[in-house]
Amino acid sequence: MPDLGQTVAEGKIVRWLKQPGDRVEKGEPLFEVETDKVTMEVEAFRAGYLHEILVGGGEIAGAATPIAILTDSPNESHGGPSSHAPEPGFKKTSSVTASGSVPGVQRKHARRRTTSPAPERVVAPPRSTTEPKLTTDQKLGMYRRMVLCRMFEERVYYLFLEGRLPGTIHQSQGQEASAVGVCSVLEPGDMITSTHRPHSHAIARGVSVTSLMAELFAKATGCCRGKGGSMHVGDRDAGMLPAIAIVGGGIPLAAGCALSFQYLKQPNIVACFFGEGATNIGTFHEGVNIAAIWDLPVVFVCENNRYAASTAVEKVMKVRRVSERAAAYGIPGETQDGNDVEVVYRAMARAAARARDGAGPTLLELETYRLAGHSRSDPGHYRAAEEVAGWKVRDPIAAYETRLLAEGLLRPKAVAEIRSAIDHELDEAVARAEQGPEPRPEDCLSDVFSE
Amino acid sequence: MVEALREALREEMRRDERVILLGEDIGVEGGFGGAFTVTLGLSEEFGHRRVIDTPISEAAIAGVATGAALGGLRPVADVQYGDFLFLAMDQLANNAAKLRYMSGGKLTVPMVFRAPVGATTRGAQHGQSLEAFFMHVPGLKVACPSNPYDAKGLLKTAVRDDNPVIFFEHKLLYGSKGSRKEKGGLQVLGVVPEEEYLIPFGQAKVLRPGRDATIVANLLMVHKSMQAATMLADDGIEAEVIDVRTLVPLDWSTVFESVEKTGKLIIVEEDNLTGGWGAEVAARIADSCIDYLDAPIRRVAAPDTPVPFAPVMENFYVPSAEKIVAAVNAVVSWR
Ligand SMILES: Cc1ncc(C[n+]2csc(CCOP(=O)(O)OP(=O)(O)O)c2C)c(N)n1
Ligand SMILES: [Mg+2]
């Protein structure tokens, strides 16, 4: 039984979706579980054959206790530890957070509170002739980077499910195009600020995957030496401040960083990422206004994924688009398809050029969707199935892959090669993270002040 | 003290191009030079590139200062009244104070945030003393000068410190000259050398030696304590008065040594009694000097109410020399 979230101690197996002898793929729904919070399907976190069910339908099992045995081959009797489904160290952590629900889930029995409109197509403004043309290398680079973001998040997802990572996570599957499209425009010395959902931003900006993974493992080798964690990853040398997990808290900070660039006459800009939910908090108004009146070199990148936790955007915003809010500050605002990495790249290139030219900030709204839950283990019961399905069709990576294949820029063989190379890179990152030293307990006491 | 603070800013700005000022109404031509004239004339000398007038956006002032500090500047920001620090609290407590730590020690946040405090017949939202809120946040330094000499030396040190410093200034200590003259303000005199000097943080100052009791105070309360000490001396009681000068870091050894000598401790602060910085001093003394204490520790502080408006009530609210005398007498005659 997986770790069902930080406040859930046990779950009732409603029914098994596979029978003994069945082949099970990683990520395939394996059984349905009911807890005091939700009912959902749980995915297998490794592939194999369902050898034996230990806890049957209708029975209750505690988190991190064995409920079935998965074997590597159809008729293998389970012997070594590697054949135990729940083996890889499921832990029930004793810490308690407010975000207790369930990992590894497909939506099920949703109570539909909001019916939101189908993804809206946004017409991009006509391309200006001065726009940079993307080279094949750049396109393939963006593709690869998006796949790296996705595979990193998937890897992290399973590591959490297995109880190998402490804390909580907010994942960004589905939002890779905005992260990669924006960061691909940036130059060395530029800076990004990020949010509680920072993994793709960090990867897109070039923070090393090894140091990111180590930070999630809470190791001294992490990009914040274990003092940041998922919600504060960053690396100034790579061009990313520690992510700010207070919604909207990074916006004045980005303006300030942009002020330092302007003042020191550095040719750099700041890309400030935040969600649509952050545009309702006071610091958005104060930070964007100040950047506007001082023409600061910053691009405000709003990733509108339609939800702030479970709250649909229509519920909390009277205007139809976040970009309309730009008018209140006298700066350009535009809404773009945040799931098309090339559209994002071009829009960001325009906004970045404007910022670098001293013409001030732009509010760039990128419409996207998180395919994952809000946080670790959110089954997303507040979203309609049709809506999720509609956005899955617009998966930014699959769409781009199809396009690059059709354009002949990507060879079918290369797709598999890229994935296996990334898989290897992630294996390496996980191995190094696991082997990396823990911080010493007393390291807690350092880095409060600069001496 | 206004002149001393201005001189500190001017010297630091001349010395280091990276020092900039951020605040409301600080550099407008024909304006006030900030709420209490501290920055008057600085925009004429340094221009609006370095003396930056902001909108009424306290959260953004603090956030922008923090971001600019990360980017290599040394901003000195201010709020018009310390009470408005609550609007900037998230940026100060969650960003400025923690970014170094969260980055694993890779970032520094060299910024100063100036804030006028103290009750001055402006009522509940323009008269609070807020040191304890900031003393409680790891990663912030807290300074609270009581006189012009210290104000200049401490502010210059604050500007050069690589950490965020919350710099409290008492409205009644700004000085009683000029257009923004405060009713009831003290004209605290003292020689402020024109040449360069720095006062390190974490060095309390014994303003008056005494063998009978230790009085620890800050800001305006230093002066009330000195007044009380004079009154006590007439009765033959010699109180030692210590001005902490900075609360983070706090010079514990000077306080400990004094208490070990006198065996009696009175803490005087204008903050509300409960959870004020005096509570922390009392706890540390109880922890480290209990064997030396001959009497209970007494705190003379404001009552646990908002700052009242009516002068008669405000006089009751702010600790007076008489109340300090009474507290000292009570511990000296203990048993
Ligand atoms: C000031 C503040 N309030 C509440 C939260 C809790 N919280 C974390 S993420 C989140 C939703 C944010 O939504 P959005 O800005 O759209 O970003 P997204 O999660 O969609 O990426 C909330 C309410 C917080 N971190 N900070
Ligand atoms: Mg959102």
JSON list of N, CA, C and O in Angstrom, two decimals, chain B residues 6 46 73 75 83 90 114 150 160 204 227 249 258 273 287:
[
{"chain": "B", "resi": 6, "resn": "ARG", "atom": "N", "xyz": [21.19, 61.52, 8.08]},
{"chain": "B", "resi": 6, "resn": "ARG", "atom": "CA", "xyz": [21.37, 62.00, 6.71]},
{"chain": "B", "resi": 6, "resn": "ARG", "atom": "C", "xyz": [22.86, 61.98, 6.33]},
{"chain": "B", "resi": 6, "resn": "ARG", "atom": "O", "xyz": [23.24, 61.59, 5.24]},
{"chain": "B", "resi": 46, "resn": "PHE", "atom": "N", "xyz": [22.42, 63.31, -5.30]},
{"chain": "B", "resi": 46, "resn": "PHE", "atom": "CA", "xyz": [22.66, 62.02, -5.94]},
{"chain": "B", "resi": 46, "resn": "PHE", "atom": "C", "xyz": [21.72, 61.72, -7.11]},
{"chain": "B", "resi": 46, "resn": "PHE", "atom": "O", "xyz": [21.90, 60.72, -7.80]},
{"chain": "B", "resi": 73, "resn": "LEU", "atom": "N", "xyz": [23.15, 45.44, -5.47]},
{"chain": "B", "resi": 73, "resn": "LEU", "atom": "CA", "xyz": [23.05, 46.79, -4.92]},
{"chain": "B", "resi": 73, "resn": "LEU", "atom": "C", "xyz": [23.00, 46.71, -3.39]},
{"chain": "B", "resi": 73, "resn": "LEU", "atom": "O", "xyz": [22.90, 45.63, -2.82]},
{"chain": "B", "resi": 75, "resn": "PRO", "atom": "N", "xyz": [20.63, 48.54, -1.11]},
{"chain": "B", "resi": 75, "resn": "PRO", "atom": "CA", "xyz": [19.53, 49.47, -0.94]},
{"chain": "B", "resi": 75, "resn": "PRO", "atom": "C", "xyz": [19.29, 49.81, 0.53]},
{"chain": "B", "resi": 75, "resn": "PRO", "atom": "O", "xyz": [19.44, 48.97, 1.41]},
{"chain": "B", "resi": 83, "resn": "ASP", "atom": "N", "xyz": [4.82, 51.20, 11.68]},
{"chain": "B", "resi": 83, "resn": "ASP", "atom": "CA", "xyz": [3.58, 50.43, 11.65]},
{"chain": "B", "resi": 83, "resn": "ASP", "atom": "C", "xyz": [3.33, 49.79, 10.28]},
{"chain": "B", "resi": 83, "resn": "ASP", "atom": "O", "xyz": [2.69, 48.76, 10.17]},
{"chain": "B", "resi": 90, "resn": "ASP", "atom": "N", "xyz": [5.78, 40.03, 4.74]},
{"chain": "B", "resi": 90, "resn": "ASP", "atom": "CA", "xyz": [6.07, 38.82, 3.97]},
{"chain": "B", "resi": 90, "resn": "ASP", "atom": "C", "xyz": [7.42, 38.93, 3.28]},
{"chain": "B", "resi": 90, "resn": "ASP", "atom": "O", "xyz": [8.25, 38.03, 3.33]},
{"chain": "B", "resi": 114, "resn": "ARG", "atom": "N", "xyz": [14.74, 51.14, 7.06]},
{"chain": "B", "resi": 114, "resn": "ARG", "atom": "CA", "xyz": [14.59, 52.09, 8.16]},
{"chain": "B", "resi": 114, "resn": "ARG", "atom": "C", "xyz": [13.12, 52.24, 8.53]},
{"chain": "B", "resi": 114, "resn": "ARG", "atom": "O", "xyz": [12.25, 52.26, 7.67]},
{"chain": "B", "resi": 150, "resn": "ASP", "atom": "N", "xyz": [25.36, 57.48, 17.89]},
{"chain": "B", "resi": 150, "resn": "ASP", "atom": "CA", "xyz": [25.14, 56.07, 17.59]},
{"chain": "B", "resi": 150, "resn": "ASP", "atom": "C", "xyz": [24.40, 55.90, 16.28]},
{"chain": "B", "resi": 150, "resn": "ASP", "atom": "O", "xyz": [24.66, 54.96, 15.51]},
{"chain": "B", "resi": 160, "resn": "ARG", "atom": "N", "xyz": [26.88, 48.70, 5.38]},
{"chain": "B", "resi": 160, "resn": "ARG", "atom": "CA", "xyz": [28.00, 47.85, 4.94]},
{"chain": "B", "resi": 160, "resn": "ARG", "atom": "C", "xyz": [27.80, 46.38, 5.31]},
{"chain": "B", "resi": 160, "resn": "ARG", "atom": "O", "xyz": [28.57, 45.52, 4.89]},
{"chain": "B", "resi": 204, "resn": "ALA", "atom": "N", "xyz": [26.80, 46.81, 23.31]},
{"chain": "B", "resi": 204, "resn": "ALA", "atom": "CA", "xyz": [25.98, 47.68, 24.16]},
{"chain": "B", "resi": 204, "resn": "ALA", "atom": "C", "xyz": [26.86, 48.74, 24.79]},
{"chain": "B", "resi": 204, "resn": "ALA", "atom": "O", "xyz": [28.09, 48.62, 24.80]},
{"chain": "B", "resi": 227, "resn": "GLN", "atom": "N", "xyz": [17.13, 59.59, 33.06]},
{"chain": "B", "resi": 227, "resn": "GLN", "atom": "CA", "xyz": [16.39, 60.52, 33.92]},
{"chain": "B", "resi": 227, "resn": "GLN", "atom": "C", "xyz": [16.08, 59.84, 35.26]},
{"chain": "B", "resi": 227, "resn": "GLN", "atom": "O", "xyz": [16.29, 60.41, 36.34]},
{"chain": "B", "resi": 249, "resn": "PRO", "atom": "N", "xyz": [22.66, 41.56, 16.52]},
{"chain": "B", "resi": 249, "resn": "PRO", "atom": "CA", "xyz": [22.98, 40.76, 17.71]},
{"chain": "B", "resi": 249, "resn": "PRO", "atom": "C", "xyz": [22.90, 41.61, 18.98]},
{"chain": "B", "resi": 249, "resn": "PRO", "atom": "O", "xyz": [23.09, 42.81, 18.93]},
{"chain": "B", "resi": 258, "resn": "SER", "atom": "N", "xyz": [27.03, 43.12, 34.01]},
{"chain": "B", "resi": 258, "resn": "SER", "atom": "CA", "xyz": [26.41, 44.13, 34.87]},
{"chain": "B", "resi": 258, "resn": "SER", "atom": "C", "xyz": [25.50, 43.47, 35.91]},
{"chain": "B", "resi": 258, "resn": "SER", "atom": "O", "xyz": [25.53, 43.83, 37.09]},
{"chain": "B", "resi": 273, "resn": "LEU", "atom": "N", "xyz": [4.10, 44.90, 26.76]},
{"chain": "B", "resi": 273, "resn": "LEU", "atom": "CA", "xyz": [4.80, 44.02, 27.69]},
{"chain": "B", "resi": 273, "resn": "LEU", "atom": "C", "xyz": [4.95, 42.59, 27.17]},
{"chain": "B", "resi": 273, "resn": "LEU", "atom": "O", "xyz": [6.04, 42.01, 27.18]},
{"chain": "B", "resi": 287, "resn": "ASP", "atom": "N", "xyz": [18.21, 32.34, 32.69]},
{"chain": "B", "resi": 287, "resn": "ASP", "atom": "CA", "xyz": [18.93, 31.15, 32.27]},
{"chain": "B", "resi": 287, "resn": "ASP", "atom": "C", "xyz": [20.41, 31.20, 32.70]},
{"chain": "B", "resi": 287, "resn": "ASP", "atom": "O", "xyz": [20.95, 30.22, 33.22]}
]
